Short mmCIF file of C-alpha atoms in Angstrom, two decimals:
data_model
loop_
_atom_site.label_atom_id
_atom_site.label_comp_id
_atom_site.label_asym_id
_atom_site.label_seq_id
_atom_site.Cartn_x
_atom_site.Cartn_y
_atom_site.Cartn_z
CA UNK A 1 95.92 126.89 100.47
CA UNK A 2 98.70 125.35 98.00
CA UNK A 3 97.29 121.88 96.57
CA UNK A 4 99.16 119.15 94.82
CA UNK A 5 97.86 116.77 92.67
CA UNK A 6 99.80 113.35 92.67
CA UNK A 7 99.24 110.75 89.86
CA UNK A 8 100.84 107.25 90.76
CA UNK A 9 102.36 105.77 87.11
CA UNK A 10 104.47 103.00 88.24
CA UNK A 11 106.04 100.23 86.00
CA UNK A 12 105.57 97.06 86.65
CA UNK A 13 101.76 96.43 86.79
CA UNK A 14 101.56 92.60 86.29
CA UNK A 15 98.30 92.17 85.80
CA UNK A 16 97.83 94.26 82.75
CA UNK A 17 101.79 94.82 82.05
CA UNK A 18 102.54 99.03 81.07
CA UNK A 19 98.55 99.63 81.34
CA UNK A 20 99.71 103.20 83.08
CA UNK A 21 100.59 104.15 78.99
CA UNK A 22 99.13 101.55 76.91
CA UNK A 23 97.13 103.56 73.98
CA UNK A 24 93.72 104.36 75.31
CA UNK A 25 91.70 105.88 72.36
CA UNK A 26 94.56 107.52 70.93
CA UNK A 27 96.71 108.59 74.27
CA UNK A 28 98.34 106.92 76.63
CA UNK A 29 95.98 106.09 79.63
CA UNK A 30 98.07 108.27 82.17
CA UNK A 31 97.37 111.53 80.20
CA UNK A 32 93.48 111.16 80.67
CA UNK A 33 94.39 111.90 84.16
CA UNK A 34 96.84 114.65 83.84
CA UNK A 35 94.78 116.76 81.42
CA UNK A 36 91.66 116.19 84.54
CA UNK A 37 94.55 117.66 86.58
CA UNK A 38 95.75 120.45 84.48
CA UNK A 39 92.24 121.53 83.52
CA UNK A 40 90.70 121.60 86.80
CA UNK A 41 93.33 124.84 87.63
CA UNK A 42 93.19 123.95 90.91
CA UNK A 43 96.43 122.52 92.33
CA UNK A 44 100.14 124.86 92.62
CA UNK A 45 101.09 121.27 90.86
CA UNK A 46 100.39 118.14 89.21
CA UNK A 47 102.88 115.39 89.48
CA UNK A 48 102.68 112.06 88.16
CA UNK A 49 105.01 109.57 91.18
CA UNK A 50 107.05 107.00 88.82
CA UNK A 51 109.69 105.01 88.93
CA UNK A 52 110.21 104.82 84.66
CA UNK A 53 112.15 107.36 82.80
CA UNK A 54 110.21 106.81 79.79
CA UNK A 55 107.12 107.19 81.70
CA UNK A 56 108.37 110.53 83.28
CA UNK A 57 109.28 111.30 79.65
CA UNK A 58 105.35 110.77 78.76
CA UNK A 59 103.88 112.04 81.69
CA UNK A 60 105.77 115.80 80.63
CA UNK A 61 104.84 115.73 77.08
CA UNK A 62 101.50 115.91 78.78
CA UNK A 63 101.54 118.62 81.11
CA UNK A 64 102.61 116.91 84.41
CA UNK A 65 106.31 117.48 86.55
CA UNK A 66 107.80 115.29 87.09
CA UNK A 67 110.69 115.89 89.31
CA UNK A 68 112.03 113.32 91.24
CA UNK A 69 111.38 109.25 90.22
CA UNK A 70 110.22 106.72 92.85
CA UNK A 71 112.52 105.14 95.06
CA UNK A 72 113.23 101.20 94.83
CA UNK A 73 110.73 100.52 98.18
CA UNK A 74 107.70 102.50 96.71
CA UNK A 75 107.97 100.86 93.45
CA UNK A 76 107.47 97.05 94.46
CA UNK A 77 103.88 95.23 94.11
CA UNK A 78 103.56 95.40 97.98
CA UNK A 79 103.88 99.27 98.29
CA UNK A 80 100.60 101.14 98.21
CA UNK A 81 99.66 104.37 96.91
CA UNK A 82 100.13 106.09 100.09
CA UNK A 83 103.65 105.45 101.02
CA UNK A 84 104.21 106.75 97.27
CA UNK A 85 102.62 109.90 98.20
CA UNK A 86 104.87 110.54 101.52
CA UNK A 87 107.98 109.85 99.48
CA UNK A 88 106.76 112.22 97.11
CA UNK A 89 105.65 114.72 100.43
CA UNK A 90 109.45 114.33 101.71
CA UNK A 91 111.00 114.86 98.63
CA UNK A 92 109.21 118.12 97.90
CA UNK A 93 109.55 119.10 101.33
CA UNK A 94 113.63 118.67 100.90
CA UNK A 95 112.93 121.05 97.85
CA UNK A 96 111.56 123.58 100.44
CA UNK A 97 107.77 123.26 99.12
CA UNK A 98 104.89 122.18 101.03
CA UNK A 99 101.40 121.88 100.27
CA UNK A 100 98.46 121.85 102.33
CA UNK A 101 95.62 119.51 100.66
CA UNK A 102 96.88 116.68 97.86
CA UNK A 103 94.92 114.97 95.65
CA UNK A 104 95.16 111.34 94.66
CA UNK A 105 94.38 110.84 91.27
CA UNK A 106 94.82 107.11 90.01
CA UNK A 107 95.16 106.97 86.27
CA UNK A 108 93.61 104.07 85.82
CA UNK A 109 89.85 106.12 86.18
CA UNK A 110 90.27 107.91 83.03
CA UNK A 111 86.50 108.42 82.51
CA UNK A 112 86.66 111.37 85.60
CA UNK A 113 86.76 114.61 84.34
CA UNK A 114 88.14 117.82 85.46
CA UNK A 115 84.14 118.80 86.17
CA UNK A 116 84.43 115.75 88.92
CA UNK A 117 87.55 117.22 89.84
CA UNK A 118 86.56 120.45 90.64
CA UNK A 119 82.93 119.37 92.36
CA UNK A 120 84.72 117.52 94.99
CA UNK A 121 87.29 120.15 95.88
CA UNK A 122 84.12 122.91 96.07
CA UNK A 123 82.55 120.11 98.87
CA UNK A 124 85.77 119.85 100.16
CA UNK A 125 86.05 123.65 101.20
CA UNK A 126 82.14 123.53 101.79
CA UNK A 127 82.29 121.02 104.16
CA UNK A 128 85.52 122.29 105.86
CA UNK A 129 86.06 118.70 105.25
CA UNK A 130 89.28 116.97 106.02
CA UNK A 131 88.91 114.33 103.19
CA UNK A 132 86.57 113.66 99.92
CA UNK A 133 86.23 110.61 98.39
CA UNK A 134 84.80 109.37 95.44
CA UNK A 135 82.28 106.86 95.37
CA UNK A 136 79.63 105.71 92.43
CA UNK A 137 76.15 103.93 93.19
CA UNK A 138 76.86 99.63 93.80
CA UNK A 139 75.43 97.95 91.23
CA UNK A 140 73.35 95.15 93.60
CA UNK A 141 73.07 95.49 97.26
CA UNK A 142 75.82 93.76 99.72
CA UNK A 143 73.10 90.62 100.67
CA UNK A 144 73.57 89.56 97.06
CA UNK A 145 77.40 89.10 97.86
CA UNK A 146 79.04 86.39 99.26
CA UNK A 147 82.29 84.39 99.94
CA UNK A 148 81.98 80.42 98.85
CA UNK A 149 83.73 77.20 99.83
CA UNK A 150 85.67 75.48 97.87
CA UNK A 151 82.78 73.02 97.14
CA UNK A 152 80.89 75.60 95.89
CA UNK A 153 78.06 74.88 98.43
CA UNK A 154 75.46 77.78 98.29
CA UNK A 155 74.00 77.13 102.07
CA UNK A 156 73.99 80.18 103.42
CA UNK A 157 75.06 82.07 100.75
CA UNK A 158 72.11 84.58 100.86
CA UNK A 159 71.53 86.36 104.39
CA UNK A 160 67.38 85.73 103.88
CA UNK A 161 66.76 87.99 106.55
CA UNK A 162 68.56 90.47 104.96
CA UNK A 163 68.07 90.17 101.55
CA UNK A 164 65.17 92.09 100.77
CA UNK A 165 63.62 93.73 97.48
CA UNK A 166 66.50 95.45 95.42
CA UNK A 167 63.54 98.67 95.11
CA UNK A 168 63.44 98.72 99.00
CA UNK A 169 67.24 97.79 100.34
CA UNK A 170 68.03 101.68 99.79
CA UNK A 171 70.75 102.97 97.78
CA UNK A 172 74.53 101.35 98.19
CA UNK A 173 77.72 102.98 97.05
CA UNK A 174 81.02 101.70 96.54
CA UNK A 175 84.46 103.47 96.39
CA UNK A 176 85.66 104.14 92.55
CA UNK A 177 88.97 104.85 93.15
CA UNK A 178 89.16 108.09 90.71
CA UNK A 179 89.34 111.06 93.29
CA UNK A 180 90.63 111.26 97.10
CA UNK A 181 91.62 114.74 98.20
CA UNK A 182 92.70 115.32 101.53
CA UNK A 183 94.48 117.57 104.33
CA UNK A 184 98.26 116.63 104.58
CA UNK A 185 97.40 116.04 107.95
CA UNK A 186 95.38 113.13 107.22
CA UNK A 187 98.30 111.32 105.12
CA UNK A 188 100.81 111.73 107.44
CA UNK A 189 98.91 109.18 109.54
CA UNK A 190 99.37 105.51 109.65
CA UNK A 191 97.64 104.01 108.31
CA UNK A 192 95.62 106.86 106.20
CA UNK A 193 92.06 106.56 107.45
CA UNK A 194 89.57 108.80 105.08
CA UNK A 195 86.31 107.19 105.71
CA UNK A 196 85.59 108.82 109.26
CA UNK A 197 84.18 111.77 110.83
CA UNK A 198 85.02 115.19 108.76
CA UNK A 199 85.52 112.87 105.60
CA UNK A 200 83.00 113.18 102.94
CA UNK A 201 81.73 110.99 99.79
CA UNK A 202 81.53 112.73 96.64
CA UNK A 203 79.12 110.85 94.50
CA UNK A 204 80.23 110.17 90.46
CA UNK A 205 78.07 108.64 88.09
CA UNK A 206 78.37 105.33 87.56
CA UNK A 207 79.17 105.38 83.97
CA UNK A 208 82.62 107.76 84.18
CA UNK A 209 83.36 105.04 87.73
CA UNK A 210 85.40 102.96 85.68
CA UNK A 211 88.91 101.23 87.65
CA UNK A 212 90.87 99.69 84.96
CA UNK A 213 92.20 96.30 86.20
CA UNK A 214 92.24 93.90 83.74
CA UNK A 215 91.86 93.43 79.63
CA UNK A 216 88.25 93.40 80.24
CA UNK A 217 88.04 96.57 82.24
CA UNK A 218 90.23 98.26 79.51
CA UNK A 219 88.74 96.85 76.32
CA UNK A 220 84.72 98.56 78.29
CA UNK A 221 86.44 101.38 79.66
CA UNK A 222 87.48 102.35 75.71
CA UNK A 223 83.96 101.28 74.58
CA UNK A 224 82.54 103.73 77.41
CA UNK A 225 84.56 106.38 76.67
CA UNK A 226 82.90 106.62 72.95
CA UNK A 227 79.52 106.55 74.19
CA UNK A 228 80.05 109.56 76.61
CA UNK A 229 81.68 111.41 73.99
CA UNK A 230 78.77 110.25 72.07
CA UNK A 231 76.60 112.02 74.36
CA UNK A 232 74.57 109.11 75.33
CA UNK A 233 74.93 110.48 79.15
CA UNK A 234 73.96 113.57 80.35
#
């Protein structure tokens, strides 16, 4: 079973502008998520799907192929991750190389490690799955969360009949965004639907579930980083 591993590195983030390279702790954020990808020895390749020169120029340095650069369409702020990864799909397949599972690896979690890696391909084969997805334990349960007018009125704002003790709602996940690994099958469908039957949740700890955003989720994410290494966690 031939598996590629596709990190998505493209430009013009305009929330948090080059935050694909900016200097995390030393390295540039993408190669957190390449060296996962390389260390897991798992996939027949690990590719990081940009449309920058420079950042293809990075993303080698570090281990990853980079063969091809984005086209103009899967580049803009409305194209999603997905329609990055059937370029890439139809580009390798012009090459004469297909692959059977890929593995989306956004490299803006670079708290996952090549352990998490690994774990949720083993459930993946396990399972005969057709997708895994990570997903990290929700920090309050969804009663606590609400949409508001613009007022700011709060009538209605807690679901009383639903909002019960935190110790006896159960346990809530969320997705984290660092790992989704599925069949080729499943991506060639529109829209890509991996939260059904045959699709699995592979559960990370909270702590490595960082999805860096914005200045604040960077500046925590470093912070967080040092206290794992720190061995706080275990």
């Amino acid at each position: 079973m031939k598996g590629l591993a596709v990190i998505p590195a493209r430009s013009g983030s305009k929330g948090l502008p080059d935050k694909n390279i900016r200097p995390f702790n030393g390295k540039p954020l993408m190669a957190y998520t390449i060296e996962a990808a390389l260390e897991a020895s798992l996939f027949d390749e690990v590719m990081v799907s940009t449309d920058s020169p420079y950042y293809a120029s990075l993303a080698k340095r570090y281990g990853a192929k980079v063969p091809f650069l984005r086209g103009t369409e899967t580049s803009s702020d409305q194209a999603g991750s997905w329609e990055a990864v059937r370029e890439v799909l139809e580009q390798y397949k012009r090459q004469g190389r297909r692959f059977d599972v890929i593995c989306l690896l956004q490299p803006t979690s670079p708290l996952r490690t090549s352990g998490d890696i690994v774990a949720a391909y083993a459930l993946y084969r396990e399972r005969g799955a057709s997708a895994v997805v990570s997903v990290c334990e929700s920090d309050h349960p969804p009663s606590w969360y609400h949409t508001l007018p613009e007022d700011g009125c709060l009538d209605g704002f807690i679901r009383i009949k639903n909002n019960v003790q935190r110790q006896k709602a159960g346990t809530y996940y969320r997705i984290n965004g660092a790992i989704y690994l599925a069949d080729i099958k499943m991506i060639r469908e529109e829209p890509v639907n991996l939260y059904q039957k045959g699709c699995f949740a592979y559960r990370m700890a909270r702590e490595k579930s960082m999805d860096i955003d914005t200045e604040m989720d960077f500046l925590y994410a470093e912070w967080m980083a040092k206290v794992i290494a720190g061995g706080v966690f275990h």
